[in-house]
mmCIF file of C-alpha atoms in Angstrom:
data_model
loop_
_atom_site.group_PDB
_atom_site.id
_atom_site.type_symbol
_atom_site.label_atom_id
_atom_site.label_comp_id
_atom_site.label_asym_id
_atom_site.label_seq_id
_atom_site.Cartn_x
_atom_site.Cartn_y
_atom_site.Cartn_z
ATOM 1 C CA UNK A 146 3.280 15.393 -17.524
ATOM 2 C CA UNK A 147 3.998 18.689 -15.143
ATOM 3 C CA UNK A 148 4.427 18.164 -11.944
ATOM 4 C CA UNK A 149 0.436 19.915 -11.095
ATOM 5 C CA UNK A 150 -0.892 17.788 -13.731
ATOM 6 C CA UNK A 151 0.597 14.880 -12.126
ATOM 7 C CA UNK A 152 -0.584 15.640 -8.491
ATOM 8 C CA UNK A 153 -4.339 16.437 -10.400
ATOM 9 C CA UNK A 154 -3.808 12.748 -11.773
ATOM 10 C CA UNK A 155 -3.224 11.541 -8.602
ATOM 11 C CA UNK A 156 -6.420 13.119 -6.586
ATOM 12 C CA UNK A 157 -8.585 12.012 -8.943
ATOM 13 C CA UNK A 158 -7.440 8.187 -8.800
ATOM 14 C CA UNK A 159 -7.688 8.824 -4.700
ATOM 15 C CA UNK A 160 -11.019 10.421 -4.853
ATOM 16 C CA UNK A 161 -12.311 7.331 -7.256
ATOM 17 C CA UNK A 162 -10.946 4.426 -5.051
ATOM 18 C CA UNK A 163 -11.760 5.946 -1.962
ATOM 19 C CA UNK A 164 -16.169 6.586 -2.902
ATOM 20 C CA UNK A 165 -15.351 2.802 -3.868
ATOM 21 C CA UNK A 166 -13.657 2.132 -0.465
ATOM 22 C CA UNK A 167 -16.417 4.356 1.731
ATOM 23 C CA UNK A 168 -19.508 2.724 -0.301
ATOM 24 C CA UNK A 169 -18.611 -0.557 1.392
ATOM 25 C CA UNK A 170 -18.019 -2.317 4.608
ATOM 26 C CA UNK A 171 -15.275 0.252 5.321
ATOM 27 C CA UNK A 172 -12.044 -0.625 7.679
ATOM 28 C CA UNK A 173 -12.268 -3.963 9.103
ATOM 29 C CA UNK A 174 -11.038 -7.753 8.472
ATOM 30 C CA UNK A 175 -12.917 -9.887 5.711
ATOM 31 C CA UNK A 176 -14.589 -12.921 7.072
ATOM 32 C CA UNK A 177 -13.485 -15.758 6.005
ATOM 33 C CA UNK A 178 -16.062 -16.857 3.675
ATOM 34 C CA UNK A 179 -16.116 -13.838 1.588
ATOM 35 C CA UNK A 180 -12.092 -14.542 0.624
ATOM 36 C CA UNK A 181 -12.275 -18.530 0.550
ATOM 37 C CA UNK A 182 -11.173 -19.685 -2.770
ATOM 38 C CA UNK A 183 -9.972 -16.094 -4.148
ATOM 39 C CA UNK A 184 -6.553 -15.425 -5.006
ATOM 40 C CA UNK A 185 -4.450 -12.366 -3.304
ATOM 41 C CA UNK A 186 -5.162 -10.257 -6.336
ATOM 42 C CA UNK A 187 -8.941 -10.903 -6.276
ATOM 43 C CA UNK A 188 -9.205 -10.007 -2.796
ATOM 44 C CA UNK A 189 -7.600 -6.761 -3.363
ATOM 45 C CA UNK A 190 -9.769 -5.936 -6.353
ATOM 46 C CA UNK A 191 -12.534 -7.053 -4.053
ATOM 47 C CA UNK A 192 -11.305 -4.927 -1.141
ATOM 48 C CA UNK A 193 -10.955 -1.867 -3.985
ATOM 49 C CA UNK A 194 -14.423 -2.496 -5.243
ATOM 50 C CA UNK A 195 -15.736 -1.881 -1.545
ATOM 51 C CA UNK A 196 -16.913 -5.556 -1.967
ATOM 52 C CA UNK A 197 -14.989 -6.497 1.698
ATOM 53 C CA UNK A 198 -13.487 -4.315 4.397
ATOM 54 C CA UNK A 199 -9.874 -2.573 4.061
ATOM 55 C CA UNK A 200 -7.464 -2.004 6.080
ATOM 56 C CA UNK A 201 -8.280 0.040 8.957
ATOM 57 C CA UNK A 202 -4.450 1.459 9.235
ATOM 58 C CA UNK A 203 -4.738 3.212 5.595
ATOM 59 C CA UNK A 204 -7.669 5.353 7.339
ATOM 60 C CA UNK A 205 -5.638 5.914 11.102
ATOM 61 C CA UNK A 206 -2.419 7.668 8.802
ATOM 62 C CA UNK A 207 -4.838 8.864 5.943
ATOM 63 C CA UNK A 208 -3.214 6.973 2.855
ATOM 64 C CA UNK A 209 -5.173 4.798 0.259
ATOM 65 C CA UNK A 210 -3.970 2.052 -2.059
ATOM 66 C CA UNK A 211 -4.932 3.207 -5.648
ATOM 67 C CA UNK A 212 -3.613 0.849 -7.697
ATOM 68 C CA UNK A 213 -3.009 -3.134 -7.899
ATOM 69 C CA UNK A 214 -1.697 -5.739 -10.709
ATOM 70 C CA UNK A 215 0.217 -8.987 -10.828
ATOM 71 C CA UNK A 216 3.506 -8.764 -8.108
ATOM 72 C CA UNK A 217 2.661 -4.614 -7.816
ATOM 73 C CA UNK A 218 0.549 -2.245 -5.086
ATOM 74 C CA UNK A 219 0.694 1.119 -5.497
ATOM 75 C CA UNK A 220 -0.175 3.244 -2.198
ATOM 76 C CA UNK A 221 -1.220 6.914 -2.137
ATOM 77 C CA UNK A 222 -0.998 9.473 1.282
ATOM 78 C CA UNK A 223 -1.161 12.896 2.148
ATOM 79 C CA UNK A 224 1.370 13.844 4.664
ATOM 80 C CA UNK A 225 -0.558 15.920 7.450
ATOM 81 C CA UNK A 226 0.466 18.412 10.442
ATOM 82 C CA UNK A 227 -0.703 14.992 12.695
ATOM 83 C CA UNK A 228 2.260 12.553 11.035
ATOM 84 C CA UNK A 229 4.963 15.224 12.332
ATOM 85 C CA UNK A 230 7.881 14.386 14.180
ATOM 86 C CA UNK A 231 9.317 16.493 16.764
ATOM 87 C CA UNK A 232 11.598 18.188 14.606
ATOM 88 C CA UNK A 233 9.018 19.350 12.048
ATOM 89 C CA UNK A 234 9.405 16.445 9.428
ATOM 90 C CA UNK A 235 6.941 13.657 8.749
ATOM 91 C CA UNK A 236 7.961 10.820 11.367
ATOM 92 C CA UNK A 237 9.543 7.975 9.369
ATOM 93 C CA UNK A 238 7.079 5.168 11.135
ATOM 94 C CA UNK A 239 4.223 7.066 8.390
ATOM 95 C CA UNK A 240 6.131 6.197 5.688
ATOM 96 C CA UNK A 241 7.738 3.157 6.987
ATOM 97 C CA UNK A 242 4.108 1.812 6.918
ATOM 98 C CA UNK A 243 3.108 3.206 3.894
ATOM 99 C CA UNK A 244 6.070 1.544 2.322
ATOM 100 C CA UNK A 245 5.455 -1.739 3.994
ATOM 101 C CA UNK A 246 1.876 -1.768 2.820
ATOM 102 C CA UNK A 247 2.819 -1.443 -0.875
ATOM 103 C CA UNK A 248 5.331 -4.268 -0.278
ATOM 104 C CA UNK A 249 2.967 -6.636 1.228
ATOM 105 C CA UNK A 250 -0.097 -6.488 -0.770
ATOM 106 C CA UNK A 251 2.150 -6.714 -3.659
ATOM 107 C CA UNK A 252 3.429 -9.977 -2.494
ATOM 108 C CA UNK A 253 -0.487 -10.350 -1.644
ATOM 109 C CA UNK A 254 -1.320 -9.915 -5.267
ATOM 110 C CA UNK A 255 1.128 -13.097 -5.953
ATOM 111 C CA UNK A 256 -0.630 -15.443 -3.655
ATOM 112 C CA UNK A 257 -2.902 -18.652 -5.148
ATOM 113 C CA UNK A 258 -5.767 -19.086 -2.830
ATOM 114 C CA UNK A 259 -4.935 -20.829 0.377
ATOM 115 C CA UNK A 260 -1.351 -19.608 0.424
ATOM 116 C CA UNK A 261 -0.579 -16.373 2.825
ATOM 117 C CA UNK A 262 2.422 -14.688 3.562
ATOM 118 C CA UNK A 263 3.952 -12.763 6.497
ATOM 119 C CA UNK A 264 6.284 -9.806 6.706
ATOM 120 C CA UNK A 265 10.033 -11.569 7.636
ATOM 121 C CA UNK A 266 12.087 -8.319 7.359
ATOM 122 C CA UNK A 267 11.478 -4.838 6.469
ATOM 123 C CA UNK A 268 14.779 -2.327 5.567
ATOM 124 C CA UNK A 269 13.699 1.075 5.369
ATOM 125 C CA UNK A 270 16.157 4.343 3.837
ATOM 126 C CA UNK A 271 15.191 7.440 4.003
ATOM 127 C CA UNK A 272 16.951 9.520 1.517
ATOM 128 C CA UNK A 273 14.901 12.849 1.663
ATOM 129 C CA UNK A 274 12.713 14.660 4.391
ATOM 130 C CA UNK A 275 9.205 14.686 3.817
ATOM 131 C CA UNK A 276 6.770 18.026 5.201
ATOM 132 C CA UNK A 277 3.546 18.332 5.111
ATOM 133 C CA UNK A 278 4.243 20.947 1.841
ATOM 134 C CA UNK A 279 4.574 17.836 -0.348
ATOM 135 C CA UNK A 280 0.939 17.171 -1.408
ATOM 136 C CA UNK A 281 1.124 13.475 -1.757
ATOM 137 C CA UNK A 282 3.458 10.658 -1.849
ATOM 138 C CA UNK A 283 3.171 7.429 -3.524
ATOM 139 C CA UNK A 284 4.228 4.073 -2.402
ATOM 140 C CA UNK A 285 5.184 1.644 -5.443
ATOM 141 C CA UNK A 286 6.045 -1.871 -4.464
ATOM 142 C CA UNK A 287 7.307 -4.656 -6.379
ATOM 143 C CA UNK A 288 7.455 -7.821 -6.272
ATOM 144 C CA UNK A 289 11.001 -9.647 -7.193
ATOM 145 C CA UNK A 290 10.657 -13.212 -6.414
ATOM 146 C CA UNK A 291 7.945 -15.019 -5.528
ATOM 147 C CA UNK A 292 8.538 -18.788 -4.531
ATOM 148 C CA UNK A 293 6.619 -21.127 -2.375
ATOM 149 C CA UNK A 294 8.895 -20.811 1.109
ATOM 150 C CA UNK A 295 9.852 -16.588 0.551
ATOM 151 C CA UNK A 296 8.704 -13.755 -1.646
ATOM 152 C CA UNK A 297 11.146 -10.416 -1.857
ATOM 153 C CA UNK A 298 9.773 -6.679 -3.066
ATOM 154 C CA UNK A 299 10.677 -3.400 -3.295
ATOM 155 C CA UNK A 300 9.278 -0.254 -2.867
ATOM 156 C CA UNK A 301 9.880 3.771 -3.711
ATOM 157 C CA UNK A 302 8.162 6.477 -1.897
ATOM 158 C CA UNK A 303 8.047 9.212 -4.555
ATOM 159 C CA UNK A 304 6.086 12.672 -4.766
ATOM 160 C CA UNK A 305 4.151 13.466 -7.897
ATOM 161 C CA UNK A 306 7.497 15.333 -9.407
ATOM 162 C CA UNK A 307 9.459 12.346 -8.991
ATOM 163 C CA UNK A 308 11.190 13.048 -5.744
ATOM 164 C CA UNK A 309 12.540 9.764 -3.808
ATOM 165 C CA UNK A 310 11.751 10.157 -0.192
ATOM 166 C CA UNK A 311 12.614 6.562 0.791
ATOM 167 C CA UNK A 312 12.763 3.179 -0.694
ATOM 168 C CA UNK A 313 12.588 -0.196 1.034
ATOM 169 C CA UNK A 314 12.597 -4.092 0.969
ATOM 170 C CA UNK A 315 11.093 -6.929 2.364
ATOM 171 C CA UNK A 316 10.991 -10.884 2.786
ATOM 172 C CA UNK A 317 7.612 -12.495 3.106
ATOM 173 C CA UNK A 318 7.501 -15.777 4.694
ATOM 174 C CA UNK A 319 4.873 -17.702 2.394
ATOM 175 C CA UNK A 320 2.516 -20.748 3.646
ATOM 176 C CA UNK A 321 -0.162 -22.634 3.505
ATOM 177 C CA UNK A 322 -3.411 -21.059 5.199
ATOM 178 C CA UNK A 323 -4.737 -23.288 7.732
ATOM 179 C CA UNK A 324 -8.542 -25.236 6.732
ATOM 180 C CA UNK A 325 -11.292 -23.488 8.669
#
């Protein structure tokens, strides 16, 4: 697929999940209730149905998740004239979170219900600088191991013709939600 055909791809998934996302509760926490019982990947298909609230950070630095299956969240963003650094490049705390969103809700998709996790560690590279010229990046993250104590991922930030702009890794600290 070209390059234009890929970026045209990649609106039209963002335009999709986000009338999903803006039909609901918009940004916001879930209550409680509405998540009891549901595993991580149920409450991101519910958050991507606009059935509970997303995350309010994915609207403050204008990025999206736009896709989610077992141990994998993909993240979309436009980089914007707002998310510049000093020196004219987008500041590497936009992709940084981008990058740690993908890798924490795909840990989140590996959770049973009751069982949460928390972000340990986060190693970020950046390998390429991102402007506001590149249309849109995508944050993949994926999950590696998964166990009861610790969960590790990875993640790429890539533009729609492939381009690496950074890649990352986390540990998750996994537990036992406490009983309401």
């Amino acid at each position: 697929m070209s390059e234009n055909n890929q970026l045209e791809a990649w609106i039209a998934r963002e335009t999709e999940v986000n009338a999903l996302l803006h039909a609901g509760p918009g940004p916001g926490v879930a209550r409680p209730e509405d998540i009891e019982g549901l595993t991580g990947l149920e409450v991101m298909q519910a958050m991507m149905d606009g059935k509970i609230p997303y995350a309010a950070i994915a609207r403050t630095l204008n990025f999206t998740v736009v896709e989610i299956s077992i141990g994998v969240a993909i993240f979309q963003g436009e980089p914007l004239a707002e998310h510049l650094n000093p020196l004219g490049t987008i500041h590497g705390g936009w992709a940084a979170t981008m990058l740690d969103s993908a890798l924490g809700c795909s840990v989140h998709t590996m959770m049973p219900p009751g069982r949460g996790y928390t972000t340990a560690e986060l190693g970020v590279n950046y390998v390429k600088a991102l402007t506001p010229k590149v249309q849109r990046v995508r944050a993949i993250g994926k999950v590696i191991h998964c166990g009861r104590q610790l969960a590790t991922a990875e993640a790429r930030l890539v533009g729609p013709d492939g381009t690496l702009y950074a890649h990352a890794t986390t540990t998750c600290l996994v537990f036992e939600l406490p009983k309401r």
